Amino acid sequence: MTAVSTPSPRSTPFRITAVCLGNICRSPIAEAVIRDRATTAGLGSLVTVDSAGTGDWHLGHGADPRSLSTLASHGYQLPGHISRRIDADWFDGLDLVLAMDSMNHRDLLALAMMTDSEPDVRMLRSFDPELAHLEAPHPDLDVPDPYYGGRDGFGAVLKMVEAAADGLVRELPDRLNR
């Protein structure tokens, strides 16, 4: 990945939150990859990336060990991750909310309607240049939940997230200047 031109500084970092169901598989992978890609592009000090879930099944737990091992085997780090649940109060402080699948997207849009803010809620894979022509919700934009599958599913999730993260990071300078 090549560095992108650095935008004008903002008074606060651009806040991105990746969201899946339980915040132990997909969204932690997205958090680590997007943070890494933004840092590599020279935007790390201008962007904060975190993650959350729409459900509370795994609140307070660490990331799934298969997520962590997949990330580590590809050079990514996610130290100290603890799963959290997104709340409507979060939207005021977020610039971009990334849903991992259509169900998460629907839930996030419903949650956003409970606020006075107008958060930018997108499906993560809509940033993948190969899929940018699709409109959410679309099944091809879903990052499938690997929780009940084997280790291969986590590798497939990582590849999808990497493609989308590259597209997102290419767009970040424009978003930072808004």
Tab-separated table of C-alpha atoms in Angstrom:
chain	number	residue	atom	x	y	z
A	1	MET	CA	0.000	0.000	0.000
A	2	THR	CA	1.393	3.394	-0.906
A	3	ALA	CA	1.135	6.486	1.251
A	4	VAL	CA	-1.632	8.923	0.435
A	5	SER	CA	-1.369	12.691	0.542
A	6	THR	CA	-1.831	14.012	4.055
A	7	PRO	CA	-4.901	16.180	4.490
A	8	SER	CA	-5.179	19.345	6.537
A	9	PRO	CA	-5.211	18.631	10.266
A	10	ARG	CA	-8.589	18.359	12.002
A	11	SER	CA	-9.186	19.522	15.537
A	12	THR	CA	-10.205	15.966	16.473
A	13	PRO	CA	-9.313	12.612	14.930
A	14	PHE	CA	-11.663	11.063	12.370
A	15	ARG	CA	-13.473	8.337	14.339
A	16	ILE	CA	-14.263	4.997	12.699
A	17	THR	CA	-16.074	2.149	14.433
A	18	ALA	CA	-16.401	-1.294	12.842
A	19	VAL	CA	-19.473	-3.208	14.007
A	20	CYS	CA	-20.447	-6.876	13.848
A	21	LEU	CA	-22.770	-8.974	15.998
A	22	GLY	CA	-20.669	-9.877	19.035
A	23	ASN	CA	-17.466	-7.837	18.591
A	24	ILE	CA	-15.230	-10.890	18.875
A	25	CYS	CA	-14.647	-12.021	15.254
A	26	ARG	CA	-15.217	-9.707	12.291
A	27	SER	CA	-15.194	-6.208	13.755
A	28	PRO	CA	-11.973	-6.748	15.745
A	29	ILE	CA	-10.317	-7.963	12.529
A	30	ALA	CA	-11.586	-4.851	10.742
A	31	GLU	CA	-10.384	-2.623	13.588
A	32	ALA	CA	-6.847	-4.025	13.428
A	33	VAL	CA	-6.602	-3.972	9.626
A	34	ILE	CA	-8.041	-0.476	9.135
A	35	ARG	CA	-5.818	0.932	11.889
A	36	ASP	CA	-2.765	-0.719	10.309
A	37	ARG	CA	-3.632	0.479	6.797
A	38	ALA	CA	-4.277	4.056	8.000
A	39	THR	CA	-0.964	4.093	9.865
A	40	THR	CA	0.904	2.715	6.850
A	41	ALA	CA	-0.666	5.471	4.719
A	42	GLY	CA	0.606	8.118	7.142
A	43	LEU	CA	-2.863	8.845	8.540
A	44	GLY	CA	-2.546	7.055	11.876
A	45	SER	CA	-2.433	10.235	13.954
A	46	LEU	CA	-5.516	11.620	12.193
A	47	VAL	CA	-7.768	8.581	12.571
A	48	THR	CA	-8.978	6.505	15.503
A	49	VAL	CA	-10.394	3.063	14.837
A	50	ASP	CA	-12.272	0.870	17.248
A	51	SER	CA	-14.995	-1.756	17.131
A	52	ALA	CA	-18.196	-2.860	18.802
A	53	GLY	CA	-21.046	-5.318	18.490
A	54	THR	CA	-24.785	-4.919	18.147
A	55	GLY	CA	-25.435	-7.750	20.594
A	56	ASP	CA	-24.343	-8.340	24.168
A	57	TRP	CA	-23.556	-12.085	24.147
A	58	HIS	CA	-19.814	-11.591	24.470
A	59	LEU	CA	-19.637	-8.296	26.395
A	60	GLY	CA	-16.357	-7.992	28.252
A	61	HIS	CA	-14.738	-10.954	26.483
A	62	GLY	CA	-11.596	-10.818	24.411
A	63	ALA	CA	-11.531	-11.382	20.675
A	64	ASP	CA	-12.049	-14.936	19.429
A	65	PRO	CA	-8.670	-16.737	19.528
A	66	ARG	CA	-9.091	-17.609	15.840
A	67	SER	CA	-9.403	-13.902	15.000
A	68	LEU	CA	-6.271	-13.130	16.982
A	69	SER	CA	-4.245	-15.963	15.441
A	70	THR	CA	-5.374	-15.027	11.917
A	71	LEU	CA	-4.395	-11.411	12.534
A	72	ALA	CA	-1.044	-12.367	14.076
A	73	SER	CA	-0.157	-14.745	11.248
A	74	HIS	CA	-0.586	-11.835	8.828
A	75	GLY	CA	1.380	-9.312	10.886
A	76	TYR	CA	-1.513	-7.454	12.546
A	77	GLN	CA	-1.881	-6.726	16.225
A	78	LEU	CA	-4.935	-6.190	18.395
A	79	PRO	CA	-3.673	-5.818	21.958
A	80	GLY	CA	-6.132	-5.785	24.828
A	81	HIS	CA	-9.344	-6.047	22.830
A	82	ILE	CA	-12.457	-6.297	25.011
A	83	SER	CA	-15.846	-6.661	23.324
A	84	ARG	CA	-18.318	-3.816	23.683
A	85	ARG	CA	-21.832	-3.080	22.514
A	86	ILE	CA	-22.554	0.016	20.444
A	87	ASP	CA	-25.095	2.404	21.894
A	88	ALA	CA	-27.041	5.282	20.329
A	89	ASP	CA	-25.006	7.719	22.443
A	90	TRP	CA	-21.887	6.784	20.483
A	91	PHE	CA	-23.113	8.207	17.188
A	92	ASP	CA	-22.502	11.849	18.118
A	93	GLY	CA	-18.775	11.170	18.353
A	94	LEU	CA	-18.392	8.968	15.267
A	95	ASP	CA	-17.571	9.995	11.722
A	96	LEU	CA	-17.998	6.588	10.077
A	97	VAL	CA	-19.731	3.434	11.286
A	98	LEU	CA	-18.922	0.273	9.330
A	99	ALA	CA	-21.370	-2.638	9.375
A	100	MET	CA	-20.050	-6.109	8.649
A	101	ASP	CA	-23.310	-7.464	7.227
A	102	SER	CA	-26.828	-6.483	6.204
A	103	MET	CA	-28.310	-7.341	9.592
A	104	ASN	CA	-25.741	-5.165	11.376
A	105	HIS	CA	-26.401	-2.401	8.837
A	106	ARG	CA	-30.139	-2.543	9.503
A	107	ASP	CA	-29.614	-2.547	13.275
A	108	LEU	CA	-27.201	0.387	13.092
A	109	LEU	CA	-29.558	2.458	10.949
A	110	ALA	CA	-32.360	1.808	13.460
A	111	LEU	CA	-30.087	2.795	16.337
A	112	ALA	CA	-28.974	5.937	14.505
A	113	MET	CA	-32.605	7.009	14.134
A	114	MET	CA	-32.732	7.307	17.928
A	115	THR	CA	-30.179	10.140	17.835
A	116	ASP	CA	-30.071	13.742	16.683
A	117	SER	CA	-26.867	13.106	14.757
A	118	GLU	CA	-26.628	11.907	11.170
A	119	PRO	CA	-23.857	9.319	11.273
A	120	ASP	CA	-22.398	7.888	8.106
A	121	VAL	CA	-23.364	4.212	8.388
A	122	ARG	CA	-21.908	2.079	5.606
A	123	MET	CA	-21.243	-1.557	4.935
A	124	LEU	CA	-17.500	-2.164	5.134
A	125	ARG	CA	-17.296	-4.006	1.827
A	126	SER	CA	-18.855	-1.061	-0.009
A	127	PHE	CA	-15.314	0.369	0.111
A	128	ASP	CA	-13.934	-2.636	-1.803
A	129	PRO	CA	-13.338	-1.244	-5.322
A	130	GLU	CA	-14.654	-4.495	-6.829
A	131	LEU	CA	-17.978	-4.067	-5.003
A	132	ALA	CA	-18.354	-0.281	-4.904
A	133	HIS	CA	-21.120	-0.420	-7.532
A	134	LEU	CA	-23.427	-2.340	-5.169
A	135	GLU	CA	-25.928	-0.598	-2.904
A	136	ALA	CA	-26.540	-1.665	0.671
A	137	PRO	CA	-28.043	-3.850	1.728
A	138	HIS	CA	-26.734	-6.363	-0.768
A	139	PRO	CA	-25.698	-9.927	0.132
A	140	ASP	CA	-22.395	-9.570	-1.740
A	141	LEU	CA	-21.468	-6.754	0.666
A	142	ASP	CA	-21.781	-9.043	3.692
A	143	VAL	CA	-18.688	-10.186	5.551
A	144	PRO	CA	-19.866	-13.648	6.665
A	145	ASP	CA	-19.664	-14.477	10.351
A	146	PRO	CA	-16.943	-17.142	10.782
A	147	TYR	CA	-17.838	-17.928	14.413
A	148	TYR	CA	-19.370	-21.374	13.853
A	149	GLY	CA	-16.926	-22.419	11.141
A	150	GLY	CA	-13.290	-23.361	11.005
A	151	ARG	CA	-10.092	-21.357	10.828
A	152	ASP	CA	-10.397	-20.969	7.028
A	153	GLY	CA	-13.431	-18.740	7.507
A	154	PHE	CA	-11.325	-16.279	9.476
A	155	GLY	CA	-8.780	-16.135	6.666
A	156	ALA	CA	-11.558	-15.423	4.170
A	157	VAL	CA	-12.872	-12.633	6.420
A	158	LEU	CA	-9.380	-11.142	6.623
A	159	LYS	CA	-9.063	-11.032	2.817
A	160	MET	CA	-12.446	-9.305	2.468
A	161	VAL	CA	-11.569	-6.803	5.174
A	162	GLU	CA	-8.159	-6.050	3.642
A	163	ALA	CA	-9.686	-5.283	0.228
A	164	ALA	CA	-12.274	-2.974	1.783
A	165	ALA	CA	-9.741	-1.324	4.107
A	166	ASP	CA	-7.505	-0.467	1.158
A	167	GLY	CA	-10.433	1.238	-0.578
A	168	LEU	CA	-11.432	3.071	2.595
A	169	VAL	CA	-7.920	4.364	3.240
A	170	ARG	CA	-7.742	5.700	-0.321
A	171	GLU	CA	-10.886	7.743	0.462
A	172	LEU	CA	-9.784	8.936	3.896
A	173	PRO	CA	-7.915	12.089	2.811
A	174	ASP	CA	-11.090	13.429	1.177
A	175	ARG	CA	-13.153	12.490	4.218
A	176	LEU	CA	-10.652	14.137	6.559
A	177	ASN	CA	-10.971	17.425	4.687
A	178	ARG	CA	-14.772	17.622	4.984
